Coordinates of C-alpha atoms and ligand atoms in Angstrom, one line a residue:
X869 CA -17.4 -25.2 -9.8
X870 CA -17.9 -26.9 -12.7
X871 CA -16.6 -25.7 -16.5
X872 CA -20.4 -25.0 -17.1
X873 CA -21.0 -23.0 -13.9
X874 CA -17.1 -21.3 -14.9
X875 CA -17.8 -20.1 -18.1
X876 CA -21.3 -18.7 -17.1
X877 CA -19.6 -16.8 -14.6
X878 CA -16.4 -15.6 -16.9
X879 CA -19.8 -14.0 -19.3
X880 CA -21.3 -11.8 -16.7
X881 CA -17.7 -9.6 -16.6
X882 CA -18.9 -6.9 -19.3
X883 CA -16.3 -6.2 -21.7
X884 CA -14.3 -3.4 -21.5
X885 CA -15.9 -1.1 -24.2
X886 CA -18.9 -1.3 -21.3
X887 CA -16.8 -0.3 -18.6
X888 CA -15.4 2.4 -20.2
X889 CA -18.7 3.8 -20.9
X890 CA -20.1 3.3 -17.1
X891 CA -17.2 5.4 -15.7
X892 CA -16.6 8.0 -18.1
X893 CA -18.2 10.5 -15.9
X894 CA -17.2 9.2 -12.7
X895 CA -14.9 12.2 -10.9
X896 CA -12.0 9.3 -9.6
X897 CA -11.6 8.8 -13.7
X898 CA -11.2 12.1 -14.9
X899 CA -7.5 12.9 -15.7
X900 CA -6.5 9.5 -16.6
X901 CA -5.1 8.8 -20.1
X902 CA -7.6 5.9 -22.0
X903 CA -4.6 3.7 -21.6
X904 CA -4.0 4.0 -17.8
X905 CA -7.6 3.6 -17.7
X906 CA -7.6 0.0 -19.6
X907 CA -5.1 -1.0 -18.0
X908 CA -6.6 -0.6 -14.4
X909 CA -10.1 -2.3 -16.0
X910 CA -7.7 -5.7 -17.1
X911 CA -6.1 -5.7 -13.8
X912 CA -9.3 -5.7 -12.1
X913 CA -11.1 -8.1 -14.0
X914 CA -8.3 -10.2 -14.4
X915 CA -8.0 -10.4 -10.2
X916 CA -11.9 -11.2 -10.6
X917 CA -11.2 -14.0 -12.6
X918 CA -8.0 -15.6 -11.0
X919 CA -10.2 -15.0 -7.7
X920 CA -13.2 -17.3 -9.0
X921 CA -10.9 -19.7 -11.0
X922 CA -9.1 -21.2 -7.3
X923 CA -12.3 -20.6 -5.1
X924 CA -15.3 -23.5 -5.2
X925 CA -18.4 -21.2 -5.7
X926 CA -21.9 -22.4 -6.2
X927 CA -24.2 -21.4 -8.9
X928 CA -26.6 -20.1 -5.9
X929 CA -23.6 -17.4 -4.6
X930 CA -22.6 -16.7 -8.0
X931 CA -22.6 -13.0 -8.1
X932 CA -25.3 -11.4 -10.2
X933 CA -24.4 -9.5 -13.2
X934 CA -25.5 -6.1 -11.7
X935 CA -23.7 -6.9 -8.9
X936 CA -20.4 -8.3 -10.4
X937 CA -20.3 -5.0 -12.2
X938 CA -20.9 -2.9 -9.4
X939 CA -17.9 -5.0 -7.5
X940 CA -15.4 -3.7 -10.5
X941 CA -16.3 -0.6 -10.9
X942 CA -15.8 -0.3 -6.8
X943 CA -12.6 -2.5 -7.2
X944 CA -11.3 0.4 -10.3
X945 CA -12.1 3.6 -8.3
X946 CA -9.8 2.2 -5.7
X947 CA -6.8 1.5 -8.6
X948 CA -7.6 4.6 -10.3
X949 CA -7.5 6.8 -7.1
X950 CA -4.5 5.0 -5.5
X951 CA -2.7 5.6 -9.0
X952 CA -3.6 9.4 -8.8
X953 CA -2.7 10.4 -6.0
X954 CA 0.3 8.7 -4.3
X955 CA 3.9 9.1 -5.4
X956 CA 5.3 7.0 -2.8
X957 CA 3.1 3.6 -2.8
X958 CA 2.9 0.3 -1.8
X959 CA 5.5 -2.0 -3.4
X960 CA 5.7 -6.1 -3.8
X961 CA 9.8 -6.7 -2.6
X962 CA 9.7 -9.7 -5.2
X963 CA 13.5 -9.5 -5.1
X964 CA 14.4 -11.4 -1.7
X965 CA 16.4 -8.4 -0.5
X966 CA 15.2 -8.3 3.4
X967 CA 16.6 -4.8 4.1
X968 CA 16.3 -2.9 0.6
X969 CA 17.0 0.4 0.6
X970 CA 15.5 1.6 -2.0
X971 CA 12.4 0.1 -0.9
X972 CA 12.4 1.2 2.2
X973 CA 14.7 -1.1 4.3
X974 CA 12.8 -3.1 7.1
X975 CA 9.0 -3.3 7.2
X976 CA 7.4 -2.5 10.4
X977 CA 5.5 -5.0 12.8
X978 CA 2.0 -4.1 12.6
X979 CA 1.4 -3.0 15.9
X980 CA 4.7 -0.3 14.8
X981 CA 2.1 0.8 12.0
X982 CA -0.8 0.9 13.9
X983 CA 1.7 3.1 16.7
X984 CA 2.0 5.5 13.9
X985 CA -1.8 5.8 13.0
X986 CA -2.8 6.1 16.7
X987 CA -0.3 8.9 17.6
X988 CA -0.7 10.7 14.4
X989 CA -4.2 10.7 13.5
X990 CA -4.9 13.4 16.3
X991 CA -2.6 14.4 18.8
X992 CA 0.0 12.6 21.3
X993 CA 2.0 13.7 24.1
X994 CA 4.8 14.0 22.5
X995 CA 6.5 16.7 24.5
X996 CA 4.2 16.8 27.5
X997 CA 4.9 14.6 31.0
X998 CA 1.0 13.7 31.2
X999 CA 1.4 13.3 35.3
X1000 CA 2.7 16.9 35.4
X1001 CA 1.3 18.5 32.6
X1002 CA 4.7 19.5 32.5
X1003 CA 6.9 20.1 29.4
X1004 CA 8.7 16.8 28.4
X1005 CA 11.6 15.7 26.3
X1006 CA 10.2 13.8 23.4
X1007 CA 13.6 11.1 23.6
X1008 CA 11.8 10.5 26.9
X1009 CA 9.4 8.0 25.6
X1010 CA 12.3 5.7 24.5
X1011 CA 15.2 6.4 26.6
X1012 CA 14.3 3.8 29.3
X1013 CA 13.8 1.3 27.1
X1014 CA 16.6 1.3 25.1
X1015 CA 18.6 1.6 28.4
X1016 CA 17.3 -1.4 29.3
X1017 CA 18.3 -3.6 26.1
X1018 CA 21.5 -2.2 25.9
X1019 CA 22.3 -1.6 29.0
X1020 CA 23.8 1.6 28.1
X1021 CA 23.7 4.6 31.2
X1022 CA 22.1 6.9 29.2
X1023 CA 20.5 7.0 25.2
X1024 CA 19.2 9.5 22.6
X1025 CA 17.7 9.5 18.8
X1026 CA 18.3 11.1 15.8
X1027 CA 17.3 10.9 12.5
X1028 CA 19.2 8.3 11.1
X1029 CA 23.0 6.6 11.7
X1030 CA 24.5 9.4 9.0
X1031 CA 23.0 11.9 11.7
X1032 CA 24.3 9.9 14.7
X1033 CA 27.8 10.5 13.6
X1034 CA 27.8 13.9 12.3
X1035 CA 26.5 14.7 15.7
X1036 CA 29.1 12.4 17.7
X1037 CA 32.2 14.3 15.6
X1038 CA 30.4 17.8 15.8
X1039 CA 29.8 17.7 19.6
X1040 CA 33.4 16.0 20.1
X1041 CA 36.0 16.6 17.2
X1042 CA 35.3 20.0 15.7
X1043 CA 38.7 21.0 14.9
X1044 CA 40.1 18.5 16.6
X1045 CA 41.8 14.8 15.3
X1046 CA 40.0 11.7 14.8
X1047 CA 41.5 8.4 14.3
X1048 CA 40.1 5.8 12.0
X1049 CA 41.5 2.7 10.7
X1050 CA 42.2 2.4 7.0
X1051 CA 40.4 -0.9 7.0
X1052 CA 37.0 0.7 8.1
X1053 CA 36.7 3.8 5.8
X1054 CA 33.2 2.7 5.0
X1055 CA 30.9 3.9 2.4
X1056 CA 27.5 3.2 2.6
X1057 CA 25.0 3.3 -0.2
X1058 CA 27.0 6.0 -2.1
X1059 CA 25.8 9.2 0.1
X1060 CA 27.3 7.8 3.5
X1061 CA 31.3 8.1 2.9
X1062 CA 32.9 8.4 6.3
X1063 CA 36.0 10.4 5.6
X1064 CA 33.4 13.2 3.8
X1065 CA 31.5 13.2 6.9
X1066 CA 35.0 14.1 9.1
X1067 CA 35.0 16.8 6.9
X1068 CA 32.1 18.5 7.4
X1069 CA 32.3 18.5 10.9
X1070 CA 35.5 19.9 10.6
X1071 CA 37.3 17.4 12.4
X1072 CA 40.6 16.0 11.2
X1073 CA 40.5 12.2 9.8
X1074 CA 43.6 10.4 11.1
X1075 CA 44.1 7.1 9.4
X1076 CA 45.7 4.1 10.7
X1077 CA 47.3 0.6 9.8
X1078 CA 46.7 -0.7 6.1
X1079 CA 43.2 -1.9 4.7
X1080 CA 44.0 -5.4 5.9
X1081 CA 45.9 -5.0 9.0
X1082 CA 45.8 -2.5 11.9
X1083 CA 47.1 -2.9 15.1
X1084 CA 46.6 -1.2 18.8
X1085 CA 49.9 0.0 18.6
X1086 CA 49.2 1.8 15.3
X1087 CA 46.1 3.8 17.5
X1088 CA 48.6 4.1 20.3
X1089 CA 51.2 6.1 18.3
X1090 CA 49.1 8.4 16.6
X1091 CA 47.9 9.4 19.7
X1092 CA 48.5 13.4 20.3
X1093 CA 47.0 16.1 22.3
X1094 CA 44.8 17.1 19.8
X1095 CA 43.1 13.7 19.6
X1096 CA 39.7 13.9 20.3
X1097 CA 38.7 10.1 19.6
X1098 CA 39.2 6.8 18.0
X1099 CA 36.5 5.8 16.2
X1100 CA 35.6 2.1 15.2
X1101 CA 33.5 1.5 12.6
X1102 CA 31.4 -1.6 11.5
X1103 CA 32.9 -3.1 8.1
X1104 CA 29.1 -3.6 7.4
X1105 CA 28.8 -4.0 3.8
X1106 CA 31.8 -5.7 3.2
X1107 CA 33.9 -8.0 4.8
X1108 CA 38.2 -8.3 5.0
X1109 CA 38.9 -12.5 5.1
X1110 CA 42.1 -14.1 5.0
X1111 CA 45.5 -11.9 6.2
X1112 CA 43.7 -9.6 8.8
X1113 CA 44.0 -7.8 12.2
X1114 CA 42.4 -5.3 14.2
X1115 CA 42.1 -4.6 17.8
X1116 CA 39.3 -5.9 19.5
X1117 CA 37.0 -2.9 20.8
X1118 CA 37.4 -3.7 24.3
X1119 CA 41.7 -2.6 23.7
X1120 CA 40.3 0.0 22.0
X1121 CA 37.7 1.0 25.0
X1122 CA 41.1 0.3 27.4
X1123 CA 43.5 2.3 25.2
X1124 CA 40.8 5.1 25.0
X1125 CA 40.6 5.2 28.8
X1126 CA 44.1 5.1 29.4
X1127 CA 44.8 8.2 27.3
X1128 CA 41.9 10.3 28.2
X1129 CA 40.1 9.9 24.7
X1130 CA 36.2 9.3 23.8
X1131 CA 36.1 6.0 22.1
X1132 CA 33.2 5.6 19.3
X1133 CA 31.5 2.6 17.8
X1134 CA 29.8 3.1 14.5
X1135 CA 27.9 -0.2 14.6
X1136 CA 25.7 0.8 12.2
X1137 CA 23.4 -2.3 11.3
X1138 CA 21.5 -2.1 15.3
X1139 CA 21.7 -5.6 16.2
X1140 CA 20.3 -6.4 19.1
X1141 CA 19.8 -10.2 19.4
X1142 CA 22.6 -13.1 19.2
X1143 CA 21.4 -14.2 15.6
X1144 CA 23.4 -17.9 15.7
X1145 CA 19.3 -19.4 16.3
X1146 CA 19.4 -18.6 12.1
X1147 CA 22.9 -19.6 12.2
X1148 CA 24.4 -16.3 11.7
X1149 CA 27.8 -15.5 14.0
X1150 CA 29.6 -13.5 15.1
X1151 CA 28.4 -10.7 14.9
X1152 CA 28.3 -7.9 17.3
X1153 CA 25.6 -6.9 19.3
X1154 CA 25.2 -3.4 20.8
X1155 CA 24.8 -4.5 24.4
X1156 CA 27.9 -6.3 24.1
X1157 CA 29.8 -3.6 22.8
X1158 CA 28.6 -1.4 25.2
X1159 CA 29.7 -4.0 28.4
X1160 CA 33.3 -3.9 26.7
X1161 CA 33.2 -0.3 27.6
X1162 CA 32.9 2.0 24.9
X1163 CA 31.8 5.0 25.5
X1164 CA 29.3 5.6 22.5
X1165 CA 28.0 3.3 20.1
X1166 CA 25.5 4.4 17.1
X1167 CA 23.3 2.9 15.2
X1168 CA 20.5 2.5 12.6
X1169 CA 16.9 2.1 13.1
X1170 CA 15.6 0.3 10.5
X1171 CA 18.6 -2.3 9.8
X1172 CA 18.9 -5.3 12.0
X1173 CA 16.8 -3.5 14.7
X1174 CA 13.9 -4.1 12.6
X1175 CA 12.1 -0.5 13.1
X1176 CA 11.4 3.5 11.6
X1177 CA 14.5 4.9 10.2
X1178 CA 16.2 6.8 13.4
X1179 CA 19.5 6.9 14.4
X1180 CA 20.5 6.0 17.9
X1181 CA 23.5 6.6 20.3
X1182 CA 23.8 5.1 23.2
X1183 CA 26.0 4.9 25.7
X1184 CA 27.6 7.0 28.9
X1185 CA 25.7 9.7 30.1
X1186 CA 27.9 12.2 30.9
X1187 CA 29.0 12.3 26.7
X1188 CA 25.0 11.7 25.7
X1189 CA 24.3 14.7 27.8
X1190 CA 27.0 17.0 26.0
X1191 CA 25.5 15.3 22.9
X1192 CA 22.0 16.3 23.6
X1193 CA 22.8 20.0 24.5
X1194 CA 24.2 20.4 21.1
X1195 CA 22.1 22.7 18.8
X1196 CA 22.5 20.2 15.8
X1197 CA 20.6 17.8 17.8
X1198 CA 17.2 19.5 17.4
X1199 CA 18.0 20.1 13.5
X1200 CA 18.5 16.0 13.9
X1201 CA 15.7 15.4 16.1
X1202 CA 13.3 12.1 15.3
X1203 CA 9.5 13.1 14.6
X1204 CA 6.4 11.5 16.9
X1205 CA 5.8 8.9 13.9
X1206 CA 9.3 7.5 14.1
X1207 CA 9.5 7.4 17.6
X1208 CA 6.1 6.2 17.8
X1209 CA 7.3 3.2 16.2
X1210 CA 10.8 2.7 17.4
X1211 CA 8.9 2.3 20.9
X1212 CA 6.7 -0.5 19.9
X1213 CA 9.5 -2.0 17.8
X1214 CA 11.4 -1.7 20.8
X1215 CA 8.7 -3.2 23.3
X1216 CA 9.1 -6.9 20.9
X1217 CA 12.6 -7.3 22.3
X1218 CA 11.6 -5.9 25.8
X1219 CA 8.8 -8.9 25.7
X1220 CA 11.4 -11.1 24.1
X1221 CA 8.7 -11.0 20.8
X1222 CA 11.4 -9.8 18.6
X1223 CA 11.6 -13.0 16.2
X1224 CA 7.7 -11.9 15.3
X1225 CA 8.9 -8.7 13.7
X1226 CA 8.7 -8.9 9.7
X1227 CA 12.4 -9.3 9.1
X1228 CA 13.2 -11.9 11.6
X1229 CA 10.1 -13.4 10.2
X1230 CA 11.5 -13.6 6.9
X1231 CA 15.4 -14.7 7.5
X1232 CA 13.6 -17.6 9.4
X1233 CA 11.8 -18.8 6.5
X1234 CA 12.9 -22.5 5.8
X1235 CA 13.4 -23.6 2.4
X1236 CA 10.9 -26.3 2.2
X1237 CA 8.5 -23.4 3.2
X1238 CA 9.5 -21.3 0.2
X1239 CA 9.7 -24.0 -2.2
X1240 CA 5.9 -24.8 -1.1
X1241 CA 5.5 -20.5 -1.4
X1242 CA 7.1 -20.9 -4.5
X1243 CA 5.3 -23.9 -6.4
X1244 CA 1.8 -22.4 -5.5
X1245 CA 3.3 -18.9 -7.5
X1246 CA 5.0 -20.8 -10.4
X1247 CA 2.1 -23.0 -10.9
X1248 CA -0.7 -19.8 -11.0
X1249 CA 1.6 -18.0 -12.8
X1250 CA 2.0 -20.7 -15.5
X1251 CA -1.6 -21.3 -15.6
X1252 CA -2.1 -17.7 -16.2
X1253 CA 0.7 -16.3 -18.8
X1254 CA 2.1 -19.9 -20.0
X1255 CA 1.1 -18.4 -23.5
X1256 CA 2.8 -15.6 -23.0
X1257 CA 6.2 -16.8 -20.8
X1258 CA 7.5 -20.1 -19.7
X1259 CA 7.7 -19.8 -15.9
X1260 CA 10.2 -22.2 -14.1
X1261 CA 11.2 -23.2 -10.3
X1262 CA 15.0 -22.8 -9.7
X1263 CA 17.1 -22.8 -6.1
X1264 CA 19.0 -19.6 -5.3
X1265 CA 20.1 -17.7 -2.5
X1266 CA 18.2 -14.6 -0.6
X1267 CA 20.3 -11.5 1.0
X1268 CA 19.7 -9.7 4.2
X1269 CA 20.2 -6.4 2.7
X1270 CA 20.7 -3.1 3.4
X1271 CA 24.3 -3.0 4.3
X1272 CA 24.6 -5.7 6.8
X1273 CA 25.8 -9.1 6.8
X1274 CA 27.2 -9.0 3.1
X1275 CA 28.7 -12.4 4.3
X1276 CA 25.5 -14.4 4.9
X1277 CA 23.4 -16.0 2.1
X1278 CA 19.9 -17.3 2.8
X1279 CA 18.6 -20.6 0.0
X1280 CA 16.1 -20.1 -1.3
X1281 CA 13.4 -20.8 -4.2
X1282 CA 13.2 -18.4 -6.9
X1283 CA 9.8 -18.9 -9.4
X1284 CA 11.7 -17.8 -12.9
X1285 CA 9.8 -15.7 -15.5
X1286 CA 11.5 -15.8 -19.4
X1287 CA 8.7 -13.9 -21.4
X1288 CA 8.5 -14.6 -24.8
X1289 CA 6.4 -11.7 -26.6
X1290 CA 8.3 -8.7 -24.9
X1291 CA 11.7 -8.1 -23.7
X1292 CA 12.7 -8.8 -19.7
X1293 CA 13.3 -5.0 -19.7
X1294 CA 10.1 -4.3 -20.7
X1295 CA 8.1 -6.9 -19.0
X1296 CA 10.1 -5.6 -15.6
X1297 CA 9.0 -2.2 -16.3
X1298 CA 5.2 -2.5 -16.6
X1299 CA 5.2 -4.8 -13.4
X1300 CA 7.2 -1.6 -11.1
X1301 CA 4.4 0.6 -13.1
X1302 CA 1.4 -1.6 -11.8
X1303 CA -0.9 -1.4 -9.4
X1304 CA 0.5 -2.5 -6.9
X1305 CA 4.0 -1.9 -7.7
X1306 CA 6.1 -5.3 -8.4
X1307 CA 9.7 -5.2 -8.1
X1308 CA 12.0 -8.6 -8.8
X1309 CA 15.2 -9.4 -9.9
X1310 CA 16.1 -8.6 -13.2
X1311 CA 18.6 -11.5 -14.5
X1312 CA 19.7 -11.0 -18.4
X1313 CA 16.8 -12.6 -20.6
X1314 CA 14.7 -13.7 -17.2
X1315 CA 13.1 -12.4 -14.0
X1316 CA 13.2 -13.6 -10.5
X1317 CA 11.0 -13.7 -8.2
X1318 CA 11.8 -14.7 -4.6
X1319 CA 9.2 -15.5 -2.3
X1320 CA 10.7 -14.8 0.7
X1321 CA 10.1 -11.0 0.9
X1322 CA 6.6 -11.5 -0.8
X1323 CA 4.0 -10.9 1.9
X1324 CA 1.2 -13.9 1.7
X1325 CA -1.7 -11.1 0.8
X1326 CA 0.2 -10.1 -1.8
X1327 CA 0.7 -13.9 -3.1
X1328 CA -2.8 -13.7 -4.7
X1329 CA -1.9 -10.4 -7.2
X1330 CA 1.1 -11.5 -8.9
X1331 CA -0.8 -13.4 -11.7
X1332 CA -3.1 -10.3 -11.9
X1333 CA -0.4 -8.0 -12.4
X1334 CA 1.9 -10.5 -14.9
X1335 CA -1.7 -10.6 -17.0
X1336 CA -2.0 -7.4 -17.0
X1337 CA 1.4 -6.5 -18.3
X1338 CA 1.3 -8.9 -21.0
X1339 CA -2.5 -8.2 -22.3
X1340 CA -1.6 -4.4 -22.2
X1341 CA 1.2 -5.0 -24.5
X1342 CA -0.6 -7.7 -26.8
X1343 CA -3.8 -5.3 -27.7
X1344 CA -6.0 -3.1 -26.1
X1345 CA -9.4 -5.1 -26.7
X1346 CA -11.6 -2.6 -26.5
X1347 CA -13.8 -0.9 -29.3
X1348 CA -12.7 2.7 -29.1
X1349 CA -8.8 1.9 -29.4
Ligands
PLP1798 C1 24.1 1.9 7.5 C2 25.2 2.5 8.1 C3 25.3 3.9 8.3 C4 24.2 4.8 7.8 O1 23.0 4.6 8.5 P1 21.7 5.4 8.1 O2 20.7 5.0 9.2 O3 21.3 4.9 6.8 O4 22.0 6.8 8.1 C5 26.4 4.4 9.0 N1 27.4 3.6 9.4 C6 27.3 2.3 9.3 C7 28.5 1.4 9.8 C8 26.2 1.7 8.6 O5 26.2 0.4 8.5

């Protein structure tokens, strides 16, 4: 389109003043403040803009004034009603954190979202046996599956990991002893401290070794006849390097079954893949652990496993039985949307699909990819708000997240935002406020973005919601402010 053709366009958006006036009745605008209002009316013409500024349009398909203003005010009730009424909301992970707990941890696959809508808009069989008609445990629908990836006799699902092992000391260690190594008295994300969870299933923490080294022997002689287990957990968000020891689970698994006592494997992150195709060792995998013979292993859902938040145990029957017959295990129990999709997360690694889900999608991103991803951002972005904030292109590093592999950094491209009219602080702030929601890395007088948690359809809404903070702040052009 030529400059011409452009600015003839740019003329038919009616100001805001106009805008303003056309909605003031509308019922989606009542109870908005003037400012929330504005705001939503410069994000939506501002899309409209960036929209026709990077697409070749004709004069002929030019949209019509009428038309163009019937477009935004369509485009604002959306904003406006999508501000009203949702708490929890749709989020741009601009910060390159793959599992981020506060925003959520791992995105679901598609078909795992559409799972959810099918089963829950309407009814499912979630506790029926449609062949008999019969009344049916709901862990039904998953158990064979996840028998089959990890090999495991037997399986069940709770809420989440925390749950798992409340319900693995509660069934098993209630006043009993359980030993744990001092080098794996995790805490995860401040509410998840193992020794507080010994305690409130009354069972007796037992610790072992020194935070660096622990040894078989140091299981062997604590040993008494009031042991109920020895429980192993996953150093997850940390790692010990250098001077260390620890027995490997299968001694554990052998010590375990020469004594008479449960062996437990808080794996915690739910891998279920050999990762070295991204060049990621050594870590373990849950059907491994299992083979080694332990006889429970938990884990998380939506960690490396890619699905709902659940927690899952698996392992040997007769203990998952015990486990299942405990009353705390239907105040634990997953609800039809999670399980919904922890099956069809499950089926990608039953069709050997599982590098298609979301997360595996984005720790395989290659760095020329994101420097491309990046570019394209940093050079809209600078197009956009160069008068407002000098945007630069600078390598950096992406993290998986979420408590797992706090040894592994991903390169990466990060498109660098140092605003000059308001503070970082304050530029960060009205970008989580937006519509949607845009959440980067906050890095002393800059922001970073990092395209490799950045969906593609949300590539196109940055620049729109950068704008939008930075015109908010400057003046509110319409007549009535
Ligand atoms: C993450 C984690 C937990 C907690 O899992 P949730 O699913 O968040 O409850 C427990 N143990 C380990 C080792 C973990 O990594």
């Amino acid at each position: 389109m030529t400059a011409q053709e452009k600015n003839n366009f740019f003329g038919k958006i009616p100001p805001t003043y106009r805008i303003l006036e056309i909605i003031k009745d509308a019922p989606w605008a009542k109870g908005s403040t003037h400012h929330k209002l504005v705001e939503a009316i410069h994000f939506v013409t501002n899309e409209i803009r960036q929209k026709h500024k990077t697409t070749e349009t004709t004069e002929k398909e030019m949209t019509e004034k009428e038309m163009l203003e019937e477009q935004i005010i369509k485009a604002l009730e959306k904003v406006i009603s999508g501000q009203k009424t949702l708490n929890l909301r749709h989020v741009i992970n601009a910060t390159g954190i793959i599992l981020h707990t506060n925003l959520g941890r791992a995105p679901l696959a598609k078909e795992a979202s559409f799972a959810i809508e099918e089963t829950s808009l309407g009814y499912c069989n979630l506790e029926m046996d449609l062949e008999s008609g019969e009344r049916f445990d709901r862990h039904s629908h998953v158990i064979n599956i996840l028998t089959n990836l990890t090999k495991a006799e037997s399986a069940l699902v709770v809420n989440n990991d925390a749950g798992a092992v409340l319900l693995i000391l509660d069934t098993f260690a209630k006043g009993k002893e359980v030993i744990v190594s001092r080098g794996e008295l995790i805490e995860i994300g401040g509410s998840f401290r193992l020794p507080e969870i010994m305690e409130k299933s009354s069972a007796t923490l037992v610790e072992v070794g020194t935070t660096n080294r622990t040894y078989l022997s140091d299981y062997e002689d604590a040993i008494t006849s009031n042991t109920a287990l020895l429980f192993k957990a996953h150093t997850s968000n940390y790692s010990i390097i250098g001077f260390t020891s620890s027995p490997s689970p299968k001694e554990l698994a052998l010590l375990g079954k020469a004594k008479g006592v449960l062996t437990v494997y808080d794996m915690g992150n739910g891998l279920l893949m050999d990762l070295s195709c991204f060049g990621i060792e050594k870590e373990p995998i849950v059907e491994e652990q299992i083979s080694l013979g332990m006889d429970l292993v938990a884990f998380s859902g939506d960690k490396l496993l890619g699905g709902p938040q659940a927690g899952i145990i698996a392992g040997k029957d007769f203990y998952i039985k015990k486990l299942a017959k405990n009353p705390l295990a239907r105040a634990l129990r997953p609800d039809k949307l999670h399980l919904a999709a922890l099956e069809t997360t499950l089926k990608y690694y039953e069709d050997e699909r599982w590098k298609e889900l979301p997360i595996y999608q984005m720790l395989s991103l290659k760095e020329n990819v994101l420097k491309q991803k990046a570019k394209k951002l940093a050079n809209d972005l600078h197009a956009a708000i160069g008068k407002y904030a000098s945007v630069e292109l600078w390598p950096g590093n992406s993290e998986v997240g979420g408590g797992t592999l706090p040894a592994i950094t991903l390169p990466t491209w990060l498109v660098v935002v140092f605003p000059k009219t308001i503070s970082v602080e304050n530029l960060s702030q009205k970008l989580r406020l937006g519509t949607p929601s845009l959440v980067g890395r906050i890095i002393k007088d800059h922001l970073a973005l990092d395209p490799r948690t950045i969906y593609k359809e949300d590539c196109s809404i940055i620049t729109s919601l950068f704008l939008t903070a930075f015109e908010n702040e400057s003046t509110c052009r319409c007549i009535s402010c």
